[in-house]
Short mmCIF file of N, CA and C in Angstrom, two decimals:
data_model
loop_
_atom_site.label_atom_id
_atom_site.label_comp_id
_atom_site.label_asym_id
_atom_site.label_seq_id
_atom_site.Cartn_x
_atom_site.Cartn_y
_atom_site.Cartn_z
N ASP B 1 -72.90 -30.45 -20.21
CA ASP B 1 -73.94 -31.13 -19.42
C ASP B 1 -73.27 -32.13 -18.49
N MET B 2 -73.55 -32.02 -17.21
CA MET B 2 -72.93 -32.88 -16.20
C MET B 2 -73.38 -34.34 -16.32
N LEU B 3 -74.52 -34.59 -16.92
CA LEU B 3 -75.03 -35.94 -17.04
C LEU B 3 -74.62 -36.64 -18.33
N ASP B 4 -73.90 -35.95 -19.19
CA ASP B 4 -73.48 -36.51 -20.47
C ASP B 4 -72.37 -37.53 -20.26
N PRO B 5 -72.61 -38.81 -20.59
CA PRO B 5 -71.58 -39.84 -20.37
C PRO B 5 -70.39 -39.70 -21.31
N GLU B 6 -70.51 -38.88 -22.34
CA GLU B 6 -69.43 -38.70 -23.31
C GLU B 6 -68.54 -37.49 -22.99
N ARG B 7 -68.90 -36.68 -22.01
CA ARG B 7 -68.08 -35.51 -21.69
C ARG B 7 -66.72 -35.95 -21.19
N LEU B 8 -65.73 -35.13 -21.38
CA LEU B 8 -64.37 -35.44 -20.96
C LEU B 8 -64.10 -34.87 -19.57
N ILE B 9 -63.44 -35.67 -18.74
CA ILE B 9 -63.09 -35.27 -17.38
C ILE B 9 -61.58 -35.43 -17.23
N GLN B 10 -60.96 -34.44 -16.61
CA GLN B 10 -59.52 -34.51 -16.38
C GLN B 10 -59.23 -35.40 -15.17
N CYS B 11 -58.27 -36.28 -15.32
CA CYS B 11 -57.85 -37.18 -14.25
C CYS B 11 -57.17 -36.37 -13.14
N PRO B 12 -57.54 -36.58 -11.88
CA PRO B 12 -56.91 -35.84 -10.79
C PRO B 12 -55.48 -36.33 -10.49
N LEU B 13 -55.13 -37.51 -10.97
CA LEU B 13 -53.80 -38.06 -10.73
C LEU B 13 -52.79 -37.61 -11.77
N VAL B 14 -53.14 -37.75 -13.03
CA VAL B 14 -52.24 -37.38 -14.13
C VAL B 14 -53.01 -36.37 -14.99
N LYS B 15 -52.58 -35.12 -14.91
CA LYS B 15 -53.35 -34.02 -15.52
C LYS B 15 -53.50 -34.11 -17.03
N HIS B 16 -52.63 -34.83 -17.72
CA HIS B 16 -52.80 -34.92 -19.17
C HIS B 16 -53.71 -36.09 -19.58
N HIS B 17 -54.29 -36.80 -18.61
CA HIS B 17 -55.29 -37.83 -18.91
C HIS B 17 -56.67 -37.18 -18.97
N TRP B 18 -57.33 -37.36 -20.10
CA TRP B 18 -58.71 -36.90 -20.25
C TRP B 18 -59.56 -38.12 -20.56
N ILE B 19 -60.59 -38.37 -19.75
CA ILE B 19 -61.35 -39.61 -19.82
C ILE B 19 -62.83 -39.29 -19.99
N ARG B 20 -63.52 -40.12 -20.74
CA ARG B 20 -64.97 -39.97 -20.87
C ARG B 20 -65.61 -40.26 -19.51
N ALA B 21 -66.68 -39.53 -19.20
CA ALA B 21 -67.34 -39.64 -17.89
C ALA B 21 -67.77 -41.07 -17.59
N ARG B 22 -68.23 -41.78 -18.60
CA ARG B 22 -68.70 -43.15 -18.37
C ARG B 22 -67.56 -44.10 -17.99
N ARG B 23 -66.34 -43.79 -18.35
CA ARG B 23 -65.18 -44.63 -18.06
C ARG B 23 -64.37 -44.13 -16.86
N PHE B 24 -64.74 -42.97 -16.33
CA PHE B 24 -63.95 -42.32 -15.30
C PHE B 24 -63.72 -43.17 -14.05
N PRO B 25 -64.74 -43.83 -13.48
CA PRO B 25 -64.50 -44.63 -12.27
C PRO B 25 -63.48 -45.75 -12.52
N TYR B 26 -63.54 -46.38 -13.68
CA TYR B 26 -62.62 -47.45 -14.01
C TYR B 26 -61.20 -46.90 -14.18
N HIS B 27 -61.12 -45.74 -14.80
CA HIS B 27 -59.81 -45.11 -15.00
C HIS B 27 -59.16 -44.79 -13.65
N LEU B 28 -59.95 -44.26 -12.72
CA LEU B 28 -59.40 -43.91 -11.41
C LEU B 28 -58.77 -45.11 -10.73
N VAL B 29 -59.42 -46.25 -10.78
CA VAL B 29 -58.89 -47.45 -10.15
C VAL B 29 -57.56 -47.82 -10.77
N LYS B 30 -57.51 -47.87 -12.10
CA LYS B 30 -56.28 -48.24 -12.81
C LYS B 30 -55.18 -47.20 -12.60
N CYS B 31 -55.56 -45.94 -12.64
CA CYS B 31 -54.57 -44.88 -12.53
C CYS B 31 -53.97 -44.84 -11.11
N LYS B 32 -54.78 -45.12 -10.10
CA LYS B 32 -54.27 -45.20 -8.73
C LYS B 32 -53.24 -46.32 -8.60
N GLU B 33 -53.54 -47.46 -9.24
CA GLU B 33 -52.62 -48.60 -9.20
C GLU B 33 -51.32 -48.27 -9.93
N SER B 34 -51.42 -47.55 -11.02
CA SER B 34 -50.25 -47.21 -11.82
C SER B 34 -49.43 -46.08 -11.22
N ASN B 35 -50.04 -45.26 -10.39
CA ASN B 35 -49.37 -44.09 -9.82
C ASN B 35 -49.55 -44.05 -8.30
N PRO B 36 -49.03 -45.04 -7.58
CA PRO B 36 -49.28 -45.10 -6.14
C PRO B 36 -48.69 -43.92 -5.36
N GLU B 37 -47.59 -43.38 -5.82
CA GLU B 37 -46.97 -42.25 -5.12
C GLU B 37 -47.86 -41.00 -5.20
N ILE B 38 -48.45 -40.77 -6.36
CA ILE B 38 -49.36 -39.62 -6.51
C ILE B 38 -50.64 -39.88 -5.72
N ALA B 39 -51.14 -41.12 -5.78
CA ALA B 39 -52.39 -41.47 -5.09
C ALA B 39 -52.27 -41.28 -3.58
N LYS B 40 -51.08 -41.51 -3.01
CA LYS B 40 -50.88 -41.34 -1.57
C LYS B 40 -51.09 -39.90 -1.13
N LYS B 41 -50.84 -38.97 -2.03
CA LYS B 41 -50.92 -37.55 -1.70
C LYS B 41 -52.35 -37.00 -1.82
N LEU B 42 -53.25 -37.82 -2.37
CA LEU B 42 -54.62 -37.37 -2.59
C LEU B 42 -55.57 -38.02 -1.60
N ALA B 43 -56.61 -37.29 -1.25
CA ALA B 43 -57.65 -37.80 -0.35
C ALA B 43 -58.95 -37.94 -1.14
N THR B 44 -59.78 -38.88 -0.73
CA THR B 44 -61.06 -39.12 -1.40
C THR B 44 -62.17 -38.37 -0.68
N CYS B 45 -62.97 -37.68 -1.44
CA CYS B 45 -64.12 -36.95 -0.88
C CYS B 45 -65.12 -37.95 -0.29
N PRO B 46 -65.64 -37.70 0.91
CA PRO B 46 -66.60 -38.61 1.51
C PRO B 46 -67.98 -38.59 0.82
N PHE B 47 -68.22 -37.59 -0.01
CA PHE B 47 -69.51 -37.47 -0.68
C PHE B 47 -69.50 -38.02 -2.09
N ASN B 48 -68.31 -38.12 -2.70
CA ASN B 48 -68.22 -38.64 -4.06
C ASN B 48 -66.81 -39.20 -4.25
N ALA B 49 -66.71 -40.51 -4.39
CA ALA B 49 -65.40 -41.18 -4.50
C ALA B 49 -64.66 -40.78 -5.76
N ARG B 50 -65.32 -40.13 -6.69
CA ARG B 50 -64.64 -39.66 -7.91
C ARG B 50 -63.86 -38.37 -7.67
N HIS B 51 -64.10 -37.75 -6.54
CA HIS B 51 -63.39 -36.52 -6.21
C HIS B 51 -62.13 -36.85 -5.43
N LEU B 52 -60.98 -36.70 -6.07
CA LEU B 52 -59.70 -36.88 -5.41
C LEU B 52 -59.04 -35.52 -5.34
N VAL B 53 -58.71 -35.09 -4.13
CA VAL B 53 -58.12 -33.77 -3.93
C VAL B 53 -56.87 -33.91 -3.07
N PRO B 54 -55.95 -32.96 -3.16
CA PRO B 54 -54.79 -33.00 -2.27
C PRO B 54 -55.26 -33.06 -0.81
N GLN B 55 -54.56 -33.84 0.00
CA GLN B 55 -54.98 -34.04 1.38
C GLN B 55 -55.14 -32.73 2.14
N ALA B 56 -54.28 -31.78 1.87
CA ALA B 56 -54.35 -30.49 2.57
C ALA B 56 -55.62 -29.71 2.20
N ASP B 57 -56.19 -29.99 1.04
CA ASP B 57 -57.38 -29.27 0.57
C ASP B 57 -58.68 -29.99 0.86
N LEU B 58 -58.63 -31.15 1.51
CA LEU B 58 -59.84 -31.95 1.70
C LEU B 58 -60.91 -31.22 2.49
N SER B 59 -60.57 -30.60 3.60
CA SER B 59 -61.59 -29.92 4.42
C SER B 59 -62.24 -28.78 3.63
N ASN B 60 -61.46 -28.06 2.85
CA ASN B 60 -62.02 -26.99 2.01
C ASN B 60 -62.95 -27.59 0.95
N HIS B 61 -62.54 -28.71 0.35
CA HIS B 61 -63.38 -29.36 -0.66
C HIS B 61 -64.70 -29.83 -0.04
N ILE B 62 -64.62 -30.41 1.15
CA ILE B 62 -65.84 -30.91 1.82
C ILE B 62 -66.83 -29.77 2.05
N MET B 63 -66.33 -28.61 2.42
CA MET B 63 -67.22 -27.46 2.66
C MET B 63 -67.93 -27.03 1.37
N LYS B 64 -67.25 -27.17 0.23
CA LYS B 64 -67.78 -26.66 -1.03
C LYS B 64 -68.33 -27.73 -1.97
N CYS B 65 -68.19 -29.00 -1.62
CA CYS B 65 -68.56 -30.09 -2.53
C CYS B 65 -70.05 -30.02 -2.90
N ASN B 66 -70.32 -30.05 -4.20
CA ASN B 66 -71.70 -30.01 -4.70
C ASN B 66 -72.49 -31.26 -4.31
N ASP B 67 -71.80 -32.39 -4.19
CA ASP B 67 -72.48 -33.64 -3.86
C ASP B 67 -72.89 -33.72 -2.39
N LYS B 68 -72.36 -32.84 -1.56
CA LYS B 68 -72.72 -32.81 -0.15
C LYS B 68 -74.22 -32.56 0.01
N ALA B 69 -74.76 -31.68 -0.80
CA ALA B 69 -76.19 -31.35 -0.72
C ALA B 69 -77.05 -32.57 -1.04
N PHE B 70 -76.62 -33.38 -2.01
CA PHE B 70 -77.39 -34.58 -2.36
C PHE B 70 -77.41 -35.57 -1.21
N VAL B 71 -76.28 -35.77 -0.57
CA VAL B 71 -76.19 -36.71 0.55
C VAL B 71 -77.02 -36.21 1.72
N GLU B 72 -76.90 -34.93 2.05
CA GLU B 72 -77.67 -34.38 3.17
C GLU B 72 -79.16 -34.45 2.89
N GLN B 73 -79.56 -34.17 1.67
CA GLN B 73 -80.96 -34.23 1.29
C GLN B 73 -81.48 -35.66 1.42
N ASP B 74 -80.66 -36.63 1.00
CA ASP B 74 -81.04 -38.03 1.09
C ASP B 74 -81.20 -38.46 2.54
N VAL B 75 -80.29 -38.03 3.40
CA VAL B 75 -80.36 -38.38 4.83
C VAL B 75 -81.62 -37.82 5.45
N VAL B 76 -81.93 -36.56 5.14
CA VAL B 76 -83.13 -35.92 5.70
C VAL B 76 -84.39 -36.63 5.21
N SER B 77 -84.45 -36.95 3.92
CA SER B 77 -85.65 -37.59 3.39
C SER B 77 -85.81 -38.99 3.95
N ARG B 78 -84.71 -39.72 4.14
CA ARG B 78 -84.81 -41.06 4.71
C ARG B 78 -85.23 -41.02 6.16
N SER B 79 -84.71 -40.07 6.92
CA SER B 79 -85.09 -40.00 8.34
C SER B 79 -86.55 -39.62 8.49
N SER B 80 -87.05 -38.74 7.65
CA SER B 80 -88.46 -38.37 7.76
C SER B 80 -89.35 -39.52 7.29
N GLU B 81 -88.87 -40.30 6.29
CA GLU B 81 -89.64 -41.45 5.84
C GLU B 81 -89.71 -42.51 6.93
N SER B 82 -88.58 -42.78 7.60
CA SER B 82 -88.58 -43.84 8.62
C SER B 82 -89.43 -43.44 9.81
N SER B 83 -89.41 -42.17 10.22
CA SER B 83 -90.25 -41.77 11.34
C SER B 83 -91.73 -41.81 10.95
N GLN B 84 -92.02 -41.48 9.70
CA GLN B 84 -93.40 -41.55 9.22
C GLN B 84 -93.86 -43.01 9.16
N GLU B 85 -92.96 -43.91 8.73
CA GLU B 85 -93.30 -45.34 8.68
C GLU B 85 -93.59 -45.86 10.08
N GLN B 86 -92.81 -45.43 11.06
CA GLN B 86 -93.04 -45.89 12.42
C GLN B 86 -94.41 -45.44 12.92
N LEU B 87 -94.79 -44.23 12.57
CA LEU B 87 -96.10 -43.74 12.97
C LEU B 87 -97.20 -44.54 12.27
N ASN B 88 -97.00 -44.82 10.97
CA ASN B 88 -98.00 -45.56 10.21
C ASN B 88 -98.09 -47.01 10.66
N ASN B 89 -96.98 -47.60 11.03
CA ASN B 89 -96.97 -49.01 11.43
C ASN B 89 -97.54 -49.20 12.82
N GLY B 90 -97.61 -48.16 13.59
CA GLY B 90 -98.09 -48.28 14.96
C GLY B 90 -97.17 -49.19 15.77
N SER B 91 -95.89 -48.99 15.62
CA SER B 91 -94.92 -49.89 16.25
C SER B 91 -94.79 -49.59 17.74
N THR B 92 -95.86 -49.89 18.48
CA THR B 92 -95.84 -49.71 19.92
C THR B 92 -95.89 -51.07 20.62
N TRP B 93 -95.49 -52.13 19.93
CA TRP B 93 -95.52 -53.48 20.46
C TRP B 93 -94.61 -53.60 21.66
N GLN B 94 -95.10 -54.29 22.68
CA GLN B 94 -94.30 -54.58 23.86
C GLN B 94 -94.41 -56.06 24.15
N ALA B 95 -93.35 -56.61 24.67
CA ALA B 95 -93.35 -58.03 25.01
C ALA B 95 -94.34 -58.29 26.14
N PRO B 96 -95.09 -59.40 26.08
CA PRO B 96 -96.01 -59.72 27.17
C PRO B 96 -95.22 -60.10 28.42
N PRO B 97 -95.81 -59.92 29.58
CA PRO B 97 -95.09 -60.29 30.81
C PRO B 97 -94.83 -61.80 30.85
N SER B 98 -93.69 -62.16 31.38
CA SER B 98 -93.31 -63.57 31.43
C SER B 98 -93.87 -64.22 32.69
N ALA B 99 -94.28 -65.45 32.55
CA ALA B 99 -94.81 -66.20 33.70
C ALA B 99 -93.67 -66.88 34.47
N GLU B 100 -92.46 -66.84 33.93
CA GLU B 100 -91.33 -67.47 34.60
C GLU B 100 -90.82 -66.60 35.74
N ASP B 101 -90.40 -67.27 36.82
CA ASP B 101 -89.80 -66.57 37.95
C ASP B 101 -88.62 -67.41 38.41
N TRP B 102 -87.46 -67.12 37.90
CA TRP B 102 -86.27 -67.92 38.17
C TRP B 102 -85.85 -67.84 39.63
N GLU B 103 -86.01 -66.70 40.27
CA GLU B 103 -85.63 -66.56 41.66
C GLU B 103 -86.45 -67.51 42.55
N THR B 104 -87.75 -67.55 42.30
CA THR B 104 -88.62 -68.43 43.08
C THR B 104 -88.25 -69.88 42.84
N ASP B 105 -87.98 -70.22 41.60
CA ASP B 105 -87.59 -71.59 41.27
C ASP B 105 -86.31 -71.98 42.00
N LEU B 106 -85.36 -71.06 42.12
CA LEU B 106 -84.11 -71.34 42.82
C LEU B 106 -84.35 -71.55 44.31
N LEU B 107 -85.19 -70.70 44.90
CA LEU B 107 -85.46 -70.79 46.33
C LEU B 107 -86.21 -72.08 46.69
N GLU B 108 -87.14 -72.47 45.83
CA GLU B 108 -87.91 -73.68 46.08
C GLU B 108 -87.05 -74.92 45.89
N GLY B 109 -86.09 -74.82 45.01
CA GLY B 109 -85.21 -75.97 44.74
C GLY B 109 -85.95 -77.06 44.02
N SER B 110 -85.21 -77.88 43.40
CA SER B 110 -85.81 -78.97 42.65
C SER B 110 -85.57 -80.28 43.38
N GLU B 111 -86.62 -81.04 43.57
CA GLU B 111 -86.52 -82.32 44.27
C GLU B 111 -85.87 -83.38 43.38
N SER B 112 -86.11 -83.28 42.09
CA SER B 112 -85.56 -84.29 41.19
C SER B 112 -84.23 -83.81 40.64
N THR B 113 -83.33 -84.72 40.41
CA THR B 113 -82.03 -84.42 39.83
C THR B 113 -82.07 -84.72 38.34
N PHE B 114 -81.53 -83.83 37.58
CA PHE B 114 -81.52 -84.04 36.13
C PHE B 114 -80.43 -85.04 35.79
N VAL B 115 -80.78 -86.05 35.00
CA VAL B 115 -79.82 -87.08 34.59
C VAL B 115 -79.95 -87.23 33.09
N TRP B 116 -78.80 -87.36 32.45
CA TRP B 116 -78.81 -87.61 31.00
C TRP B 116 -79.20 -89.00 30.72
#
């Protein structure tokens, strides 16, 4: 079960590390610090920071990543919600016309001088 916090996950940095799913994010941080040379060779998936893959395989991973669907679905649902909210809010507000006319004020000039 993918949602089981007790399932074991293999560390992408050190293959003989097996970590419980609930501890996996913490392990990745520590393991990256302990193995900087290995970490340099791996790239992080833009859809799930727990996915570390060799840099050469990143584009292939992105095409096949299961979490990509969740992100795309979230983006679509948020965009449709925001456009629906705009329709519901009636956000057609426009600023009222200003009574100020700076050009006219400049041409007329000011008779009084401003003094502090």
